Coordinates of N, CA and C in Angstrom, one line a residue:
X1 N -9.1 45.4 97.3 CA -8.8 44.7 98.5 C -9.0 45.7 99.7
X2 N -9.8 45.4 100.7 CA -10.6 44.2 100.7 C -11.9 44.4 99.9
X3 N -12.5 43.2 99.4 CA -13.6 43.3 98.5 C -14.9 43.1 99.2
X4 N -14.9 42.6 100.4 CA -16.2 42.4 101.1 C -17.2 41.5 100.3
X5 N -18.4 42.0 100.2 CA -19.4 41.2 99.5 C -19.5 41.5 98.0
X6 N -18.5 42.2 97.5 CA -18.3 42.3 96.1 C -19.0 43.5 95.4
X7 N -19.4 44.5 96.2 CA -20.1 45.6 95.6 C -19.3 46.3 94.5
X8 N -18.1 46.7 94.8 CA -17.3 47.4 93.8 C -16.8 46.4 92.7
X9 N -16.3 45.2 93.1 CA -15.8 44.2 92.2 C -16.8 43.9 91.1
X10 N -18.0 43.7 91.5 CA -19.1 43.3 90.5 C -19.4 44.5 89.6
X11 N -19.5 45.7 90.1 CA -19.7 46.8 89.3 C -18.6 47.0 88.2
X12 N -17.3 46.9 88.7 CA -16.2 47.0 87.7 C -16.2 45.9 86.7
X13 N -16.6 44.6 87.1 CA -16.7 43.5 86.1 C -17.8 43.8 85.1
X14 N -18.9 44.4 85.6 CA -20.0 44.7 84.7 C -19.5 45.8 83.6
X15 N -18.6 46.6 84.0 CA -18.1 47.6 83.1 C -16.9 47.1 82.2
X16 N -16.6 45.8 82.3 CA -15.7 45.2 81.4 C -14.3 45.0 81.9
X17 N -14.0 45.4 83.2 CA -12.7 45.2 83.8 C -12.5 43.8 84.2
X18 N -11.2 43.3 84.2 CA -10.9 42.0 84.7 C -10.5 42.3 86.2
X19 N -11.2 41.7 87.1 CA -11.2 42.1 88.5 C -10.8 40.9 89.4
X20 N -9.9 41.1 90.3 CA -9.6 40.2 91.4 C -10.0 40.9 92.7
X21 N -10.8 40.2 93.5 CA -11.3 40.7 94.8 C -10.7 39.9 95.9
X22 N -10.0 40.5 96.8 CA -9.4 39.8 98.0 C -10.0 40.3 99.3
X23 N -10.4 39.3 100.1 CA -10.9 39.6 101.4 C -10.6 38.4 102.4
X24 N -10.5 38.8 103.7 CA -10.2 37.7 104.6 C -11.4 36.9 105.1
X25 N -12.6 37.4 104.8 CA -13.8 36.7 105.3 C -14.4 35.7 104.3
X26 N -14.4 34.4 104.7 CA -15.0 33.4 103.8 C -16.5 33.7 103.6
X27 N -17.2 34.2 104.6 CA -18.6 34.4 104.5 C -18.9 35.5 103.5
X28 N -18.1 36.6 103.5 CA -18.3 37.7 102.6 C -17.9 37.3 101.2
X29 N -16.9 36.5 101.1 CA -16.5 36.0 99.7 C -17.5 35.1 99.1
X30 N -18.1 34.2 100.0 CA -19.2 33.4 99.4 C -20.4 34.2 99.0
X31 N -20.7 35.2 99.7 CA -21.8 36.1 99.3 C -21.4 36.9 98.0
X32 N -20.1 37.3 97.9 CA -19.7 38.0 96.7 C -19.8 37.0 95.5
X33 N -19.4 35.8 95.6 CA -19.5 34.8 94.5 C -20.9 34.7 94.1
X34 N -21.9 34.5 95.0 CA -23.3 34.4 94.7 C -23.8 35.7 93.9
X35 N -23.4 36.8 94.4 CA -23.8 38.1 93.8 C -23.3 38.2 92.4
X36 N -22.0 37.8 92.2 CA -21.4 37.9 90.9 C -22.1 37.0 89.9
X37 N -22.4 35.8 90.3 CA -23.1 34.8 89.5 C -24.5 35.3 89.1
X38 N -25.2 35.9 90.1 CA -26.5 36.5 89.9 C -26.5 37.6 88.9
X39 N -25.4 38.3 88.9 CA -25.2 39.5 87.9 C -24.6 39.1 86.6
X40 N -24.3 37.8 86.5 CA -23.7 37.3 85.2 C -22.3 37.8 84.9
X41 N -21.5 38.0 85.9 CA -20.1 38.4 85.7 C -19.2 37.4 86.4
X42 N -17.9 37.4 85.9 CA -16.9 36.6 86.6 C -15.9 37.5 87.3
X43 N -15.7 37.2 88.5 CA -14.7 38.0 89.3 C -13.8 36.9 90.0
X44 N -12.5 37.1 90.0 CA -11.6 36.1 90.7 C -11.5 36.5 92.1
X45 N -12.4 35.9 92.9 CA -12.5 36.2 94.4 C -11.5 35.3 95.1
X46 N -10.6 35.9 95.9 CA -9.6 35.2 96.6 C -9.6 35.5 98.1
X47 N -9.4 34.5 98.9 CA -9.3 34.7 100.4 C -7.8 35.1 100.7
X48 N -7.7 36.2 101.4 CA -6.3 36.7 101.8 C -6.4 37.8 102.7
X49 N -5.2 38.0 103.4 CA -5.0 39.1 104.3 C -4.2 40.2 103.6
X50 N -4.7 41.4 103.6 CA -4.0 42.4 102.8 C -2.6 42.7 103.3
X51 N -2.3 42.3 104.6 CA -0.9 42.5 105.1 C 0.0 41.5 104.5
X52 N -0.5 40.4 103.9 CA 0.3 39.3 103.3 C 0.1 39.1 101.8
X53 N -0.4 40.1 101.1 CA -0.6 39.9 99.7 C 0.6 39.3 99.0
X54 N 0.4 38.3 98.2 CA 1.6 37.7 97.5 C 1.8 38.1 96.1
X55 N 1.0 39.0 95.6 CA 1.1 39.4 94.2 C 2.3 40.2 93.9
X56 N 2.9 40.0 92.7 CA 4.1 40.8 92.3 C 3.8 41.3 90.9
X57 N 3.7 42.6 90.7 CA 3.6 43.3 89.4 C 2.4 42.8 88.6
X58 N 1.3 42.5 89.1 CA 0.2 41.9 88.4 C -0.9 42.8 88.0
X59 N -1.1 43.9 88.6 CA -2.3 44.8 88.5 C -1.9 46.2 88.0
X60 N -2.8 46.7 87.2 CA -2.7 48.1 86.7 C -3.2 49.0 87.8
X61 N -4.2 48.6 88.6 CA -4.8 49.4 89.7 C -5.0 48.6 90.9
X62 N -4.7 49.1 92.1 CA -5.2 48.5 93.3 C -6.1 49.5 94.0
X63 N -7.3 49.0 94.3 CA -8.3 49.8 95.0 C -8.5 49.4 96.4
X64 N -8.5 50.4 97.3 CA -8.8 50.2 98.7 C -9.8 51.2 99.1
X65 N -11.1 50.8 99.2 CA -12.2 51.8 99.2 C -13.0 51.7 100.5
X66 N -13.7 52.8 100.7 CA -14.6 52.9 101.8 C -14.0 52.7 103.2
X67 N -12.9 53.5 103.5 CA -12.2 53.4 104.8 C -11.8 52.0 105.2
X68 N -11.2 51.3 104.3 CA -10.7 50.0 104.6 C -9.2 49.9 104.8
X69 N -8.7 51.0 105.3 CA -7.3 51.2 105.7 C -7.1 51.7 107.0
X70 N -6.3 51.2 107.9 CA -6.0 51.7 109.2 C -6.4 50.8 110.3
X71 N -6.6 49.5 110.0 CA -7.1 48.6 111.0 C -6.0 47.8 111.8
X72 N -4.7 48.0 111.5 CA -3.7 47.1 112.0 C -2.7 47.8 112.9
X73 N -2.6 49.1 112.9 CA -1.6 49.9 113.6 C -0.6 50.4 112.6
X74 N 0.2 51.4 113.1 CA 1.1 52.1 112.2 C 2.0 51.3 111.3
X75 N 2.8 50.4 112.0 CA 3.8 49.6 111.2 C 3.1 48.6 110.3
X76 N 2.1 47.8 110.7 CA 1.4 46.9 109.8 C 0.7 47.7 108.7
X77 N 0.2 48.9 109.0 CA -0.5 49.6 107.9 C 0.5 50.1 106.8
X78 N 1.7 50.4 107.2 CA 2.8 50.7 106.3 C 3.1 49.5 105.4
X79 N 3.1 48.3 106.1 CA 3.3 47.0 105.4 C 2.3 46.8 104.3
X80 N 1.0 47.1 104.7 CA -0.1 47.0 103.7 C 0.2 47.8 102.4
X81 N 0.6 49.1 102.6 CA 1.0 49.9 101.5 C 2.1 49.3 100.7
X82 N 3.1 48.8 101.3 CA 4.2 48.1 100.6 C 3.7 46.9 99.8
X83 N 2.8 46.2 100.3 CA 2.2 45.0 99.6 C 1.4 45.5 98.4
X84 N 0.6 46.6 98.6 CA -0.1 47.2 97.5 C 0.8 47.6 96.4
X85 N 1.9 48.3 96.7 CA 2.9 48.7 95.7 C 3.5 47.5 95.0
X86 N 3.8 46.5 95.7 CA 4.4 45.3 95.1 C 3.5 44.6 94.1
X87 N 2.2 44.7 94.4 CA 1.2 44.0 93.6 C 1.0 44.7 92.2
X88 N 1.4 46.0 92.2 CA 1.2 46.8 91.0 C 2.3 46.6 89.9
X89 N 1.9 46.7 88.7 CA 2.9 46.8 87.6 C 3.6 48.2 87.7
X90 N 4.8 48.3 87.1 CA 5.4 49.6 87.1 C 4.5 50.6 86.4
X91 N 4.3 51.8 87.0 CA 3.4 52.8 86.5 C 2.0 52.6 86.9
X92 N 1.7 51.5 87.7 CA 0.3 51.2 88.1 C -0.1 52.2 89.2
X93 N -1.4 52.2 89.5 CA -2.0 53.2 90.4 C -2.6 52.6 91.6
X94 N -2.5 53.2 92.7 CA -3.2 52.8 94.0 C -4.2 53.9 94.2
X95 N -5.4 53.5 94.5 CA -6.5 54.5 94.9 C -6.9 54.1 96.3
X96 N -6.8 55.0 97.2 CA -7.3 54.8 98.6 C -8.3 55.8 98.9
X97 N -9.5 55.3 99.3 CA -10.7 56.2 99.6 C -11.0 56.0 101.0
X98 N -10.9 57.0 101.8 CA -11.2 56.9 103.2 C -11.9 58.1 103.8
X99 N -12.4 58.0 105.0 CA -13.0 59.1 105.7 C -11.9 60.1 106.1
X100 N -12.2 61.4 105.9 CA -11.3 62.4 106.3 C -11.2 62.6 107.8
X101 N -10.1 62.3 108.4 CA -9.9 62.4 109.8 C -10.3 63.8 110.3
X102 N -10.0 64.9 109.6 CA -10.3 66.2 110.0 C -11.8 66.4 110.1
X103 N -12.5 65.8 109.1 CA -14.0 65.9 109.1 C -14.6 65.2 110.3
X104 N -14.0 64.0 110.6 CA -14.5 63.2 111.7 C -14.3 63.9 113.0
X105 N -13.2 64.6 113.2 CA -13.0 65.3 114.4 C -14.1 66.4 114.7
X106 N -14.6 66.9 113.7 CA -15.7 67.9 113.8 C -17.1 67.4 113.8
X107 N -17.3 66.2 113.2 CA -18.6 65.6 113.0 C -18.9 64.3 113.5
X108 N -18.0 63.8 114.5 CA -18.1 62.4 115.0 C -19.5 62.1 115.5
X109 N -20.1 61.0 115.1 CA -21.4 60.5 115.6 C -21.1 59.2 116.3
X110 N -21.4 59.1 117.6 CA -21.0 57.9 118.4 C -22.0 56.7 118.1
X111 N -23.1 57.0 117.4 CA -24.0 55.9 117.2 C -24.6 56.0 115.8
X112 N -24.7 54.9 115.1 CA -25.5 54.8 113.8 C -26.3 53.5 113.8
X113 N -27.5 53.6 113.4 CA -28.4 52.4 113.4 C -29.0 52.2 112.0
X114 N -29.1 50.9 111.7 CA -29.9 50.5 110.5 C -29.2 50.9 109.2
X115 N -27.9 51.0 109.2 CA -27.2 51.3 107.9 C -27.2 50.0 107.1
X116 N -27.6 50.1 105.8 CA -27.7 49.0 104.9 C -26.4 48.9 104.0
X117 N -25.8 47.7 104.0 CA -24.7 47.4 103.1 C -25.0 46.0 102.5
X118 N -25.5 46.1 101.3 CA -25.9 44.8 100.6 C -27.1 44.2 101.3
X119 N -26.9 43.0 101.7 CA -28.0 42.3 102.4 C -27.9 42.4 103.9
X120 N -26.9 43.2 104.4 CA -26.7 43.4 105.8 C -27.2 44.7 106.3
X121 N -27.7 44.6 107.6 CA -28.1 45.9 108.3 C -27.1 46.0 109.4
X122 N -26.5 47.2 109.6 CA -25.4 47.3 110.5 C -25.8 48.4 111.5
X123 N -25.6 48.1 112.8 CA -25.7 49.1 113.9 C -24.4 49.2 114.6
X124 N -24.0 50.5 114.9 CA -22.6 50.7 115.4 C -22.7 51.7 116.6
X125 N -21.9 51.5 117.6 CA -21.6 52.4 118.7 C -20.1 52.6 118.8
X126 N -19.7 53.9 118.7 CA -18.2 54.1 118.6 C -17.8 55.2 119.5
X127 N -16.5 55.3 119.7 CA -15.9 56.4 120.5 C -14.5 56.7 119.8
X128 N -14.2 58.0 119.8 CA -13.1 58.6 119.2 C -12.0 59.0 120.2
X129 N -10.8 58.5 120.1 CA -9.7 58.9 121.0 C -8.9 60.0 120.3
X130 N -9.0 61.2 120.8 CA -8.3 62.3 120.2 C -6.8 62.2 120.3
X131 N -6.3 61.4 121.3 CA -4.9 61.3 121.5 C -4.2 60.4 120.5
X132 N -5.0 59.4 120.0 CA -4.4 58.4 119.1 C -5.1 58.4 117.7
X133 N -6.2 59.2 117.5 CA -6.9 59.2 116.3 C -7.5 57.8 116.0
X134 N -7.8 57.1 117.0 CA -8.4 55.7 116.8 C -9.9 55.8 117.1
X135 N -10.7 55.2 116.2 CA -12.1 55.1 116.5 C -12.3 53.6 116.9
X136 N -12.9 53.4 118.0 CA -13.2 52.0 118.5 C -14.7 51.8 118.3
X137 N -15.2 50.8 117.6 CA -16.6 50.6 117.3 C -17.0 49.3 117.7
X138 N -18.1 49.2 118.4 CA -18.8 48.0 118.7 C -19.9 47.9 117.7
X139 N -20.0 46.8 116.9 CA -20.9 46.7 115.8 C -21.8 45.4 115.9
X140 N -22.9 45.5 115.3 CA -23.8 44.4 115.1 C -24.3 44.3 113.7
X141 N -24.1 43.2 113.0 CA -24.6 43.1 111.6 C -25.7 42.0 111.6
X142 N -26.7 42.3 110.8 CA -27.8 41.3 110.7 C -28.0 41.0 109.2
X143 N -28.3 39.8 108.9 CA -28.7 39.4 107.6 C -29.7 38.3 107.8
X144 N -31.0 38.6 107.5 CA -32.1 37.7 107.8 C -32.2 37.5 109.3
X145 N -32.1 36.3 109.8 CA -32.2 36.0 111.2 C -30.8 35.9 111.8
X146 N -29.8 35.9 111.0 CA -28.4 35.8 111.5 C -27.9 37.1 112.0
X147 N -27.1 37.0 113.1 CA -26.6 38.2 113.8 C -25.1 38.0 114.1
X148 N -24.3 39.0 113.7 CA -22.8 38.9 114.1 C -22.5 40.1 114.9
X149 N -21.6 40.0 115.9 CA -21.2 41.1 116.7 C -19.7 41.1 116.7
X150 N -19.2 42.3 116.9 CA -17.7 42.4 117.0 C -17.3 43.8 117.4
X151 N -16.0 44.0 117.6 CA -15.4 45.3 117.9 C -14.3 45.5 116.9
X152 N -14.2 46.7 116.4 CA -13.1 47.1 115.5 C -12.5 48.4 115.9
X153 N -11.2 48.5 115.5 CA -10.4 49.7 115.8 C -9.9 50.2 114.5
X154 N -10.2 51.5 114.2 CA -9.7 52.1 113.0 C -8.9 53.3 113.3
X155 N -7.7 53.3 112.8 CA -6.8 54.4 113.0 C -7.1 55.4 111.8
X156 N -7.5 56.6 112.2 CA -7.7 57.6 111.1 C -6.5 58.4 110.9
X157 N -5.9 58.3 109.8 CA -4.6 59.0 109.5 C -5.0 60.4 108.9
X158 N -4.1 61.4 109.3 CA -4.2 62.7 108.6 C -3.7 62.6 107.2
X159 N -3.9 63.6 106.5 CA -3.4 63.6 105.1 C -1.9 63.6 105.0
X160 N -1.3 64.4 105.9 CA 0.2 64.4 105.8 C 0.8 63.1 106.3
X161 N 0.1 62.4 107.2 CA 0.7 61.1 107.6 C 0.6 60.1 106.5
X162 N -0.5 60.1 105.8 CA -0.7 59.2 104.6 C 0.3 59.5 103.5
X163 N 0.5 60.8 103.3 CA 1.5 61.1 102.2 C 2.9 60.6 102.6
X164 N 3.3 60.8 103.9 CA 4.6 60.3 104.3 C 4.7 58.7 104.2
X165 N 3.6 58.1 104.6 CA 3.6 56.6 104.5 C 3.7 56.1 103.1
X166 N 3.0 56.8 102.2 CA 3.0 56.4 100.7 C 4.4 56.6 100.2
X167 N 5.1 57.7 100.6 CA 6.4 58.0 100.1 C 7.4 56.9 100.6
X168 N 7.2 56.5 101.9 CA 8.1 55.5 102.5 C 7.9 54.2 101.8
X169 N 6.6 53.9 101.4 CA 6.3 52.6 100.7 C 6.8 52.6 99.2
X170 N 7.3 53.8 98.7 CA 7.9 53.9 97.4 C 6.9 54.4 96.3
X171 N 5.8 55.0 96.7 CA 4.9 55.6 95.8 C 5.3 57.0 95.4
X172 N 4.9 57.5 94.2 CA 5.2 58.8 93.8 C 3.9 59.5 93.2
X173 N 4.0 60.7 92.8 CA 2.9 61.4 92.1 C 1.6 61.2 92.8
X174 N 1.5 61.5 94.1 CA 0.3 61.4 94.8 C -0.6 62.6 94.6
X175 N -1.9 62.3 94.2 CA -2.9 63.3 94.0 C -3.9 63.2 95.1
X176 N -4.3 64.3 95.6 CA -5.3 64.4 96.7 C -6.6 64.9 96.2
X177 N -7.6 64.2 96.6 CA -9.0 64.6 96.2 C -9.9 64.6 97.4
X178 N -11.0 65.3 97.2 CA -12.0 65.3 98.3 C -13.1 64.3 98.2
X179 N -13.2 63.7 97.0 CA -14.2 62.6 96.8 C -13.9 61.9 95.5
X180 N -14.7 60.9 95.2 CA -14.4 60.1 94.0 C -14.8 60.8 92.7
X181 N -15.4 62.0 92.8 CA -15.8 62.8 91.6 C -14.7 63.8 91.3
X182 N -13.6 63.8 92.0 CA -12.5 64.6 91.7 C -12.5 66.0 92.3
X183 N -13.4 66.3 93.2 CA -13.4 67.6 93.9 C -12.2 67.8 94.7
X184 N -11.7 69.0 95.0 CA -10.5 69.2 95.8 C -10.7 68.8 97.2
X185 N -9.7 68.4 97.9 CA -9.7 68.1 99.3 C -9.7 69.4 100.1
X186 N -10.7 69.5 101.0 CA -10.8 70.7 101.9 C -11.0 70.2 103.3
X187 N -11.0 71.2 104.2 CA -11.3 70.8 105.6 C -12.8 70.3 105.8
X188 N -13.6 70.8 104.9 CA -15.0 70.3 104.9 C -15.3 69.0 104.2
X189 N -14.3 68.5 103.5 CA -14.5 67.2 102.7 C -14.7 66.1 103.7
X190 N -15.8 65.3 103.5 CA -16.1 64.1 104.3 C -15.1 63.0 104.0
X191 N -14.8 62.9 102.7 CA -13.9 61.9 102.2 C -12.5 62.4 101.8
X192 N -11.6 61.5 101.7 CA -10.3 61.8 101.2 C -9.9 60.7 100.3
X193 N -9.4 61.1 99.1 CA -9.0 60.1 98.1 C -7.6 60.4 97.7
X194 N -6.7 59.4 97.9 CA -5.3 59.5 97.5 C -5.1 58.6 96.3
X195 N -4.5 59.2 95.2 CA -4.2 58.4 94.0 C -2.7 58.5 93.8
X196 N -2.1 57.3 94.0 CA -0.6 57.3 94.0 C -0.1 56.4 92.9
X197 N 1.0 56.8 92.3 CA 1.6 56.0 91.2 C 2.8 55.2 91.7
X198 N 2.9 53.9 91.3 CA 4.1 53.1 91.6 C 5.3 53.6 90.7

């Protein structure tokens, strides 16, 4: 959660996992369904807002990948973590994968063009507010002849802020990694992965 167009959900289903993918976008969910069918796998795609997940003790793992955390503000972001915890079975794991705020502060690029995500081509112009650690991005996504435009705000949390939020949400045994391969988190790590146990 969120699952977007199903990139990770489909890969996990192909590896034999039973997967539920949740996203707020009907268009992305429809594309995810088409992609899953084309790949011969079944994924339970559901429309939903991660702030209002209604699952209780149903999952062994909740995945929040590719900087999909920090879009709502401090209090609602804490609520998201609480919903993730509630969705897990006792002893279940939350994996959050996001860009490392400290890396962004040293390497921020205000413009990116032509990034490919599935069938979409994405162009972005952003600005970083050092006082709030919020990146505001104006984006344009293209798929074929269709074009979507929008603005997003992403709060980049520091490692210690995320650890405190996870503790407040009731998680324990948080492991910090610098990437999905298990390398240690350092100041030079572009990514930050937090693995927390319910």
